[in-house]
CSV table of C-alpha atoms and ligand atoms in Angstrom, one decimal:
chain,number,residue,atom,x,y,z
A,1,MET,CA,-1.0,26.5,22.3
A,2,ARG,CA,-2.3,27.5,19.5
A,3,TRP,CA,-2.3,23.8,17.2
A,4,LYS,CA,-3.7,23.4,13.8
A,5,GLU,CA,-7.8,22.8,14.1
A,6,LYS,CA,-7.6,20.4,12.7
A,7,ILE,CA,-4.7,18.3,13.9
A,8,LEU,CA,-6.4,17.9,17.1
A,9,THR,CA,-9.3,15.4,15.4
A,10,LEU,CA,-6.8,13.2,13.6
A,11,THR,CA,-5.1,9.7,16.2
A,12,PRO,CA,-1.9,9.2,15.0
A,13,TYR,CA,-1.6,6.0,12.1
A,14,GLN,CA,-2.5,2.8,13.8
A,15,PRO,CA,-0.2,-0.3,12.9
A,16,GLY,CA,-1.4,-3.2,13.1
A,17,LYS,CA,0.0,-4.9,16.0
A,18,SER,CA,3.6,-6.2,16.6
A,19,ILE,CA,5.5,-9.3,17.3
A,20,GLU,CA,6.9,-9.0,20.3
A,21,SER,CA,3.5,-7.4,22.2
A,22,VAL,CA,1.4,-10.5,20.8
A,23,LYS,CA,3.8,-13.1,22.1
A,24,LYS,CA,4.0,-11.2,25.6
A,25,GLU,CA,0.5,-10.9,26.0
A,26,TYR,CA,-1.0,-14.2,24.9
A,27,ASN,CA,1.7,-16.3,25.6
A,28,LEU,CA,2.8,-17.6,22.6
A,29,GLU,CA,5.6,-18.8,21.2
A,30,GLN,CA,5.2,-18.2,17.6
A,31,ILE,CA,3.7,-16.1,16.0
A,32,VAL,CA,2.9,-14.7,12.1
A,33,LYS,CA,2.5,-11.2,11.1
A,34,LEU,CA,0.2,-10.6,7.7
A,35,ALA,CA,-1.0,-7.5,8.6
A,36,SER,CA,1.2,-5.4,6.8
A,37,ASN,CA,1.2,-6.8,3.7
A,38,GLU,CA,5.0,-7.1,4.1
A,39,ASN,CA,7.3,-9.9,2.2
A,40,PRO,CA,7.0,-13.0,3.7
A,41,PHE,CA,10.6,-13.8,2.1
A,42,GLY,CA,12.2,-11.3,3.2
A,43,CYS,CA,14.8,-9.5,0.6
A,44,SER,CA,16.7,-9.9,-1.6
A,45,LYS,CA,20.6,-11.8,-0.7
A,46,SER,CA,22.3,-9.6,-2.6
A,47,VAL,CA,20.3,-6.8,-0.4
A,48,LEU,CA,22.8,-7.8,3.0
A,49,GLU,CA,26.2,-7.9,0.7
A,50,ALA,CA,25.9,-4.2,-0.4
A,51,LEU,CA,24.7,-3.0,3.7
A,52,GLN,CA,27.8,-4.8,5.0
A,53,VAL,CA,30.2,-3.0,3.7
A,54,HIS,CA,29.2,0.4,4.6
A,55,LEU,CA,28.8,-0.4,8.4
A,56,ASN,CA,31.5,2.5,9.3
A,57,ASP,CA,29.3,5.4,7.2
A,58,LEU,CA,27.3,6.0,10.5
A,59,ALA,CA,28.6,9.7,10.6
A,60,ILE,CA,28.1,10.9,7.3
A,61,TYR,CA,25.0,12.2,6.3
A,62,PRO,CA,23.0,10.4,3.6
A,63,ASP,CA,23.4,11.5,-0.2
A,64,GLY,CA,20.7,14.3,-1.0
A,65,TYR,CA,20.5,13.6,-4.3
A,66,ALA,CA,20.4,9.6,-3.9
A,67,ALA,CA,22.6,9.6,-7.2
A,68,ASN,CA,23.6,6.3,-7.2
A,69,LEU,CA,20.1,5.2,-6.6
A,70,ARG,CA,18.6,7.5,-9.2
A,71,GLU,CA,21.0,6.4,-11.3
A,72,THR,CA,20.1,2.6,-11.4
A,73,LEU,CA,16.5,2.9,-10.8
A,74,ALA,CA,16.6,5.9,-13.8
A,75,GLN,CA,17.8,3.3,-15.8
A,76,PHE,CA,15.9,0.6,-14.7
A,77,LEU,CA,12.5,2.2,-15.6
A,78,GLN,CA,13.7,3.3,-18.4
A,79,VAL,CA,13.4,7.4,-17.4
A,80,GLU,CA,15.7,10.7,-17.1
A,81,GLU,CA,17.1,10.9,-13.7
A,82,ASP,CA,15.3,14.4,-13.2
A,83,GLU,CA,11.9,12.3,-13.8
A,84,LEU,CA,12.6,10.5,-10.3
A,85,ILE,CA,12.0,12.1,-6.5
A,86,PHE,CA,12.6,9.8,-3.4
A,87,GLY,CA,11.1,9.8,-0.1
A,88,ASN,CA,11.2,8.2,2.9
A,89,GLY,CA,8.5,5.6,1.9
A,90,SER,CA,5.8,7.1,-0.2
A,91,ASP,CA,4.1,8.1,2.6
A,92,ASN,CA,6.8,10.8,3.0
A,93,LEU,CA,5.6,11.3,-1.0
A,94,ILE,CA,2.2,11.8,0.2
A,95,GLN,CA,3.2,14.0,2.7
A,96,ILE,CA,5.7,16.0,-0.1
A,97,ILE,CA,2.6,16.5,-2.5
A,98,SER,CA,0.2,17.1,-0.1
A,99,ARG,CA,2.6,20.0,1.6
A,100,ALA,CA,3.0,21.1,-1.4
A,101,LEU,CA,-0.6,21.2,-3.2
A,102,LEU,CA,-3.2,21.6,-0.4
A,103,HIS,CA,-3.9,24.0,1.5
A,104,PRO,CA,-7.5,25.1,3.5
A,105,GLY,CA,-8.9,27.1,0.2
A,106,ALA,CA,-8.4,23.9,-1.6
A,107,SER,CA,-9.7,20.6,-2.3
A,108,THR,CA,-8.7,17.3,-3.1
A,109,VAL,CA,-10.3,13.7,-4.1
A,110,MET,CA,-10.0,9.9,-3.4
A,111,ALA,CA,-12.1,7.3,-3.0
A,112,ALA,CA,-13.0,5.9,-0.8
A,113,PRO,CA,-11.8,3.3,1.7
A,114,THR,CA,-8.6,3.4,0.2
A,115,PHE,CA,-5.6,4.2,1.9
A,116,SER,CA,-5.8,6.1,4.9
A,117,GLN,CA,-2.9,8.5,4.5
A,118,TYR,CA,-4.0,10.8,1.7
A,119,ARG,CA,-6.7,11.6,4.0
A,120,HIS,CA,-4.9,11.8,6.6
A,121,ASN,CA,-2.4,14.5,4.9
A,122,ALA,CA,-5.3,16.8,3.7
A,123,VAL,CA,-6.6,16.9,7.0
A,124,ILE,CA,-3.7,18.5,8.2
A,125,GLU,CA,-3.2,20.7,5.3
A,126,GLY,CA,-6.8,21.7,6.5
A,127,ALA,CA,-8.0,21.2,2.0
A,128,ILE,CA,-11.5,20.2,1.6
A,129,ILE,CA,-11.4,16.3,1.2
A,130,LYS,CA,-13.9,15.0,-1.7
A,131,GLU,CA,-14.4,11.4,-0.5
A,132,VAL,CA,-16.3,9.1,-3.5
A,133,PRO,CA,-17.6,5.2,-2.2
A,134,LEU,CA,-15.9,2.4,-4.2
A,135,ILE,CA,-18.4,0.7,-6.4
A,136,ASN,CA,-17.5,-3.1,-5.6
A,137,GLY,CA,-14.2,-2.5,-4.4
A,138,GLU,CA,-13.0,-0.8,-7.1
A,139,HIS,CA,-13.0,3.5,-7.8
A,140,ASP,CA,-16.0,5.5,-9.3
A,141,LEU,CA,-13.6,6.9,-11.5
A,142,ASP,CA,-16.9,8.8,-13.5
A,143,GLY,CA,-18.4,9.7,-9.6
A,144,MET,CA,-14.2,11.2,-8.7
A,145,LEU,CA,-14.6,13.0,-11.8
A,146,GLU,CA,-17.2,15.0,-11.0
A,147,ALA,CA,-16.4,15.6,-7.9
A,148,ILE,CA,-13.5,17.2,-9.1
A,149,ASP,CA,-14.5,20.9,-8.5
A,150,ASP,CA,-12.5,24.9,-9.2
A,151,ASN,CA,-10.2,24.4,-6.2
A,152,THR,CA,-9.3,21.1,-6.3
A,153,ASN,CA,-6.2,20.4,-6.7
A,154,ILE,CA,-5.0,16.6,-5.7
A,155,VAL,CA,-6.4,13.4,-7.0
A,156,TRP,CA,-5.8,10.3,-5.3
A,157,VAL,CA,-6.0,6.9,-7.6
A,158,CYS,CA,-4.6,3.5,-5.5
A,159,SER,CA,-4.1,0.7,-7.9
A,160,PRO,CA,-4.3,-2.1,-7.2
A,161,ASN,CA,-6.3,-0.5,-4.4
A,162,ASN,CA,-5.4,-1.0,-0.7
A,163,PRO,CA,-7.7,-2.7,1.6
A,164,THR,CA,-9.8,-3.8,-1.1
A,165,GLY,CA,-7.0,-5.2,-3.4
A,166,THR,CA,-8.9,-4.4,-6.7
A,167,TYR,CA,-7.2,-2.5,-10.0
A,168,ILE,CA,-8.1,-0.3,-12.6
A,169,PRO,CA,-8.0,-1.5,-15.9
A,170,GLU,CA,-6.4,0.3,-18.5
A,171,ASN,CA,-9.3,1.7,-21.0
A,172,LYS,CA,-10.7,2.8,-17.7
A,173,LEU,CA,-7.6,4.5,-17.0
A,174,THR,CA,-6.7,6.4,-20.0
A,175,SER,CA,-9.9,7.8,-20.6
A,176,PHE,CA,-10.3,9.1,-16.8
A,177,LEU,CA,-6.8,10.7,-17.3
A,178,ASP,CA,-8.1,12.3,-20.6
A,179,LYS,CA,-10.8,14.0,-18.2
A,180,VAL,CA,-9.1,15.4,-15.7
A,181,PRO,CA,-7.9,18.7,-16.2
A,182,SER,CA,-4.4,19.5,-16.9
A,183,ASN,CA,-3.9,22.0,-14.3
A,184,ILE,CA,-4.5,18.8,-11.1
A,185,LEU,CA,-2.0,16.6,-10.0
A,186,VAL,CA,-3.4,13.0,-10.3
A,187,VAL,CA,-1.1,10.4,-7.9
A,188,LEU,CA,-1.0,7.1,-8.6
A,189,ASP,CA,-0.4,5.1,-5.5
A,190,GLU,CA,1.5,1.7,-7.2
A,191,ALA,CA,2.9,0.2,-4.0
A,192,TYR,CA,1.5,-3.0,-5.1
A,193,TYR,CA,2.2,-2.7,-8.9
A,194,GLU,CA,4.9,-5.7,-9.0
A,195,TYR,CA,2.3,-8.3,-7.9
A,196,VAL,CA,0.3,-7.0,-10.6
A,197,THR,CA,-0.4,-10.1,-12.4
A,198,ALA,CA,-4.0,-8.9,-14.7
A,199,ASP,CA,-3.6,-8.4,-18.9
A,200,ASP,CA,-5.0,-5.5,-19.0
A,201,TYR,CA,-2.9,-3.1,-16.7
A,202,TYR,CA,-0.9,-0.3,-17.9
A,203,ASN,CA,2.5,0.7,-18.3
A,204,SER,CA,2.4,4.0,-16.1
A,205,ILE,CA,5.4,5.4,-16.6
A,206,ASP,CA,4.6,5.8,-20.1
A,207,LEU,CA,1.5,7.0,-18.9
A,208,THR,CA,3.5,10.1,-17.3
A,209,ARG,CA,4.8,11.3,-21.0
A,210,LYS,CA,1.5,11.5,-22.4
A,211,TYR,CA,-0.3,12.9,-19.0
A,212,GLU,CA,2.0,15.7,-17.9
A,213,ASN,CA,-0.3,15.9,-14.1
A,214,LEU,CA,0.3,12.6,-13.4
A,215,ILE,CA,2.8,11.2,-10.8
A,216,VAL,CA,3.1,7.5,-9.9
A,217,LEU,CA,4.0,6.4,-6.9
A,218,ARG,CA,5.9,3.0,-6.1
A,219,THR,CA,7.7,1.7,-3.1
A,220,PHE,CA,10.4,-0.8,-1.6
A,221,SER,CA,8.4,-1.6,1.1
A,222,LYS,CA,6.1,-4.5,-0.4
A,223,ILE,CA,7.4,-7.0,-3.2
A,224,TYR,CA,11.2,-5.7,-2.6
A,225,GLY,CA,10.8,-6.5,0.9
A,226,LEU,CA,12.7,-3.6,2.6
A,227,ALA,CA,9.7,-1.7,4.6
A,228,SER,CA,12.1,-1.3,7.7
A,229,LEU,CA,14.7,0.9,5.6
A,230,ARG,CA,11.2,3.3,4.0
A,231,VAL,CA,12.1,4.0,0.9
A,232,GLY,CA,9.7,4.5,-2.0
A,233,TYR,CA,10.2,7.2,-4.8
A,234,GLY,CA,7.7,8.7,-8.1
A,235,VAL,CA,8.4,9.1,-11.6
A,236,ALA,CA,6.7,12.4,-13.5
A,237,ASN,CA,6.8,15.0,-15.8
A,238,ARG,CA,9.9,16.9,-14.6
A,239,ASN,CA,8.7,19.7,-13.6
A,240,ILE,CA,6.6,18.1,-11.5
A,241,ILE,CA,9.6,17.0,-9.9
A,242,LYS,CA,11.2,20.1,-9.9
A,243,ALA,CA,8.4,22.0,-8.2
A,244,LEU,CA,8.1,19.1,-5.0
A,245,GLU,CA,11.6,19.0,-4.6
A,246,PRO,CA,11.7,22.3,-2.3
A,247,ALA,CA,8.6,20.6,0.0
A,248,ARG,CA,11.6,17.3,0.9
A,249,GLU,CA,13.7,16.9,3.6
A,250,PRO,CA,17.2,17.4,2.6
A,251,PHE,CA,18.5,14.1,4.0
A,252,ASN,CA,14.9,12.1,3.8
A,253,VAL,CA,16.0,8.7,2.1
A,254,ASN,CA,19.1,7.2,4.2
A,255,THR,CA,22.4,5.8,3.2
A,256,PHE,CA,20.9,2.1,4.3
A,257,GLY,CA,17.9,2.9,2.2
A,258,GLN,CA,19.7,4.2,-0.6
A,259,LEU,CA,22.2,1.3,-0.8
A,260,ALA,CA,19.6,-1.6,-0.5
A,261,ALA,CA,16.7,-0.2,-2.5
A,262,ALA,CA,19.9,0.2,-5.7
A,263,ALA,CA,21.0,-3.6,-4.8
A,264,ALA,CA,17.1,-5.0,-5.1
A,265,VAL,CA,16.1,-3.2,-8.4
A,266,LYS,CA,18.9,-5.2,-9.8
A,267,ASP,CA,18.0,-8.6,-8.8
A,268,GLN,CA,14.5,-8.6,-10.7
A,269,ASN,CA,14.5,-12.9,-10.1
A,270,PHE,CA,13.9,-12.3,-6.8
A,271,VAL,CA,10.6,-10.1,-7.6
A,272,GLU,CA,9.8,-12.5,-10.1
A,273,GLU,CA,9.9,-15.4,-7.6
A,274,CYS,CA,8.2,-13.5,-5.2
A,275,LYS,CA,5.4,-12.4,-7.6
A,276,LEU,CA,4.7,-16.2,-8.6
A,277,LYS,CA,4.5,-17.3,-5.2
A,278,ASN,CA,2.5,-14.5,-4.2
A,279,ARG,CA,-0.1,-15.7,-7.0
A,280,GLN,CA,0.0,-19.6,-5.8
A,281,GLY,CA,-0.9,-18.2,-2.0
A,282,LEU,CA,-3.3,-16.0,-3.3
A,283,GLN,CA,-5.2,-19.3,-5.1
A,284,GLN,CA,-5.0,-20.8,-1.2
A,285,PHE,CA,-7.7,-18.3,0.3
A,286,TYR,CA,-9.8,-18.1,-3.3
A,287,ASN,CA,-9.7,-22.2,-3.1
A,288,PHE,CA,-11.0,-21.7,0.9
A,289,CYS,CA,-13.4,-18.9,0.6
A,290,GLU,CA,-14.9,-20.1,-2.4
A,291,GLN,CA,-15.1,-23.9,-0.4
A,292,ASN,CA,-16.8,-21.7,2.7
A,293,ASN,CA,-18.7,-19.2,0.4
A,294,LEU,CA,-17.0,-16.4,1.5
A,295,SER,CA,-17.5,-13.1,-0.6
A,296,TYR,CA,-13.8,-11.4,-1.4
A,297,TYR,CA,-12.4,-8.9,-3.8
A,298,PRO,CA,-9.6,-10.9,-6.3
A,299,SER,CA,-6.4,-9.2,-5.6
A,300,GLN,CA,-3.9,-8.2,-7.8
A,301,THR,CA,-1.8,-7.1,-4.3
A,302,ASN,CA,-0.4,-9.8,-1.4
A,303,PHE,CA,-3.3,-9.6,0.6
A,304,ILE,CA,-6.9,-10.4,0.0
A,305,LEU,CA,-10.3,-8.5,2.0
A,306,ILE,CA,-12.2,-11.1,3.2
A,307,ASP,CA,-15.8,-10.9,3.9
A,308,PHE,CA,-16.8,-13.0,7.4
A,309,ASN,CA,-20.3,-11.8,8.1
A,310,VAL,CA,-19.3,-11.1,11.3
A,311,ASP,CA,-18.0,-8.1,13.3
A,312,GLY,CA,-14.2,-7.9,11.9
A,313,ASP,CA,-13.0,-7.7,15.5
A,314,ARG,CA,-14.1,-11.2,16.3
A,315,VAL,CA,-12.2,-13.1,13.3
A,316,PHE,CA,-9.2,-10.7,14.5
A,317,GLN,CA,-9.3,-11.7,18.1
A,318,PHE,CA,-9.7,-15.5,17.2
A,319,LEU,CA,-6.7,-15.5,15.0
A,320,LEU,CA,-5.2,-13.1,17.4
A,321,GLU,CA,-5.5,-15.9,20.2
A,322,LYS,CA,-4.0,-18.5,17.6
A,323,GLY,CA,-0.9,-16.6,16.4
A,324,PHE,CA,-1.6,-14.7,13.7
A,325,ILE,CA,-1.9,-10.9,13.4
A,326,VAL,CA,-4.2,-10.1,10.7
A,327,ARG,CA,-6.3,-6.6,10.4
A,328,SER,CA,-9.6,-5.9,11.1
A,329,GLY,CA,-12.0,-4.3,8.6
A,330,LYS,CA,-13.1,-2.2,10.9
A,331,ALA,CA,-10.9,0.5,10.6
A,332,LEU,CA,-9.9,0.0,7.1
A,333,GLY,CA,-14.0,1.0,6.6
A,334,PHE,CA,-15.4,-3.0,5.9
A,335,PRO,CA,-16.6,-3.7,9.6
A,336,THR,CA,-17.1,-7.4,8.7
A,337,ALA,CA,-14.4,-8.3,6.8
A,338,VAL,CA,-10.6,-8.6,7.5
A,339,ARG,CA,-7.7,-8.4,5.6
A,340,ILE,CA,-5.4,-10.6,5.1
A,341,THR,CA,-1.1,-10.8,3.8
A,342,VAL,CA,-0.5,-13.6,1.9
A,343,GLY,CA,2.3,-15.1,3.3
A,344,SER,CA,4.2,-18.3,2.8
A,345,HIS,CA,2.6,-21.5,1.4
A,346,GLU,CA,2.9,-22.6,5.3
A,347,GLN,CA,1.6,-19.8,7.0
A,348,ASN,CA,-1.5,-19.9,4.5
A,349,GLU,CA,-2.4,-22.8,5.5
A,350,GLY,CA,-1.6,-22.0,8.8
A,351,VAL,CA,-3.7,-19.4,9.1
A,352,LEU,CA,-6.7,-21.0,6.8
A,353,LYS,CA,-6.5,-23.7,9.5
A,354,ALA,CA,-7.4,-21.1,12.1
A,355,LEU,CA,-10.3,-19.8,10.4
A,356,GLY,CA,-11.7,-23.0,9.6
A,357,GLU,CA,-12.0,-23.6,13.1
A,358,PHE,CA,-13.2,-20.4,13.4
A,359,LEU,CA,-16.1,-20.8,11.3
A,360,ALA,CA,-16.9,-24.3,13.0
A,361,GLN,CA,-17.5,-22.0,16.1
A,362,LEU,CA,-19.8,-20.1,14.4
A,363,LYS,CA,-21.2,-22.9,13.0
A,364,THR,CA,-22.4,-24.5,16.8
A,365,GLU,CA,-23.2,-21.0,17.9
A,366,SER,CA,-26.4,-20.5,15.2
A,367,VAL,CA,-27.4,-24.2,16.2
A,368,GLY,CA,-27.3,-23.5,19.8
A,369,VAL,CA,-29.3,-20.0,19.3
A,370,GLN,CA,-31.8,-22.3,17.1
A,371,GLY,CA,-31.5,-24.9,19.6
A,372,GLU,CA,-32.8,-22.1,22.9
A,373,SER,CA,-35.7,-20.3,20.3
A,374,VAL,CA,-37.5,-23.7,20.0
B,401,LIG,C1,2.3,0.3,2.0
B,401,LIG,C2,1.5,1.3,1.4
B,401,LIG,C3,2.6,2.2,1.0
B,401,LIG,C4,3.3,3.3,1.8
B,401,LIG,O1,4.5,2.5,1.1
B,401,LIG,P1,5.8,3.1,2.6
B,401,LIG,O2,6.6,3.2,0.9
B,401,LIG,O3,6.2,1.8,3.1
B,401,LIG,O4,5.4,4.5,2.9
B,401,LIG,C5,2.0,3.9,0.3
B,401,LIG,N1,0.1,2.9,-0.2
B,401,LIG,C6,-0.2,2.3,-0.2
B,401,LIG,C7,-1.9,2.0,-0.9
B,401,LIG,C8,0.6,1.1,0.9
B,401,LIG,O5,-0.4,0.0,0.7
C-alpha cells in the first residue's frame, strides 16, 4: 500500500498503563493512577443527573452544532456562539487545526518538550517541524519567533506547559503575540487553565479579541473531570472558526459529552473546590522535594515533574510495583524525571511515602558502591 511516507515513522500514542493491566501483572488489589492528569475528585454531581435523563437517546445522532452546550458556554465565557468550535477532546481540535493548515510545503513551530500531539499531527500532514527547546522548563518565545519563516502556518504555545507545568506570564505572551505575523495561526493550548493561580496570568479570551490570529484551546477532560466523554473547545475570531469548521467531522462530540459539559460549566463551585485542593496537594509535593533536595518545576497545573537524577523508568517501575502508576519522564523528554498527577491528599501521601522508600533504597545502593571501592 502507498502509505503517507511519514506515518510509517510514527507509533500510536502511548497512554499511561491502565489500572486493570497493572492489577493483574503485579497481583495488587489497589491501584492509584496518577499518570494522565485526570481529576482525582471525579466530576460534578450535577453531571450525573444530566446524563440519567437521556439514556434512551442512544439511537439518535448527537446535535452536530452542540447548540445547548454552545449557548451555555458562550454565556459563561462572554463570547458569541460563532466564536466557538467543539472537539472530541481538544486532541481532536489539534487534529482539525493541523488538517486545515499543514501540508508538506508548510512549516510549524513548537516548543520541545511539549504536548506530543502537535508534533504527531504535523508529521502526519508532512509539514516541516521546527522545535525550539524550552529554557528552564519554559517556552523560549524569542527563539520561537526566530524559528518562524515564510512558510510557517501554525505556532503552538502550551501554557501551562505539559509536561513541565510552567506558564507564560502575561507581558511575555503579549509581546510575543505583537510580533507574530498576523497571517500565522497561534494556538494557545490551555488544557490546565482552570488550575492556574499565578497573578500575572492573562485573560486569553480577551486576547482573542485583540489578536485575530489567536485560537485558545481548553478541555473538559482535566479539572471538569470528564476525560472519558471527550469534549474540548476552541475560542477564536469567527473567521478562524468558519475556516476550521469544514475540517471538523459533523458529529464529533457525542450527546453525553455535550450534556455533561453543559452541566459541568454551571457548577463552578466544584471547579473552585478542585482548584483549591490541587494547590494543597501541590504543596505536599513541594515539601517533599525540598526535604529531599529534589529539583522540580513550580506547577500551575495538576501535575508535577520531579527530577530524581536517575533513570526515570526506574522510579516509574518502583512505584508501579507499589501500586502507583505515574509517567516516566523518559518518553516526555526528561529522562531522569517522572511526572506525577496531583491526587487526593491521601493518594499524595501514599505516593510520597513510596518515593521516600525509593530514595532510601538509592542511598543504601550508593553506600554499597562506596564500600566496594574501598
Ligand atoms: C490533556 C491535554 C490535552 C488533551 O485533552 P483532551 O481534551 O482530553 O483531548 C491537550 N493539551 C494538553 C496540553 C493536555 O495536557
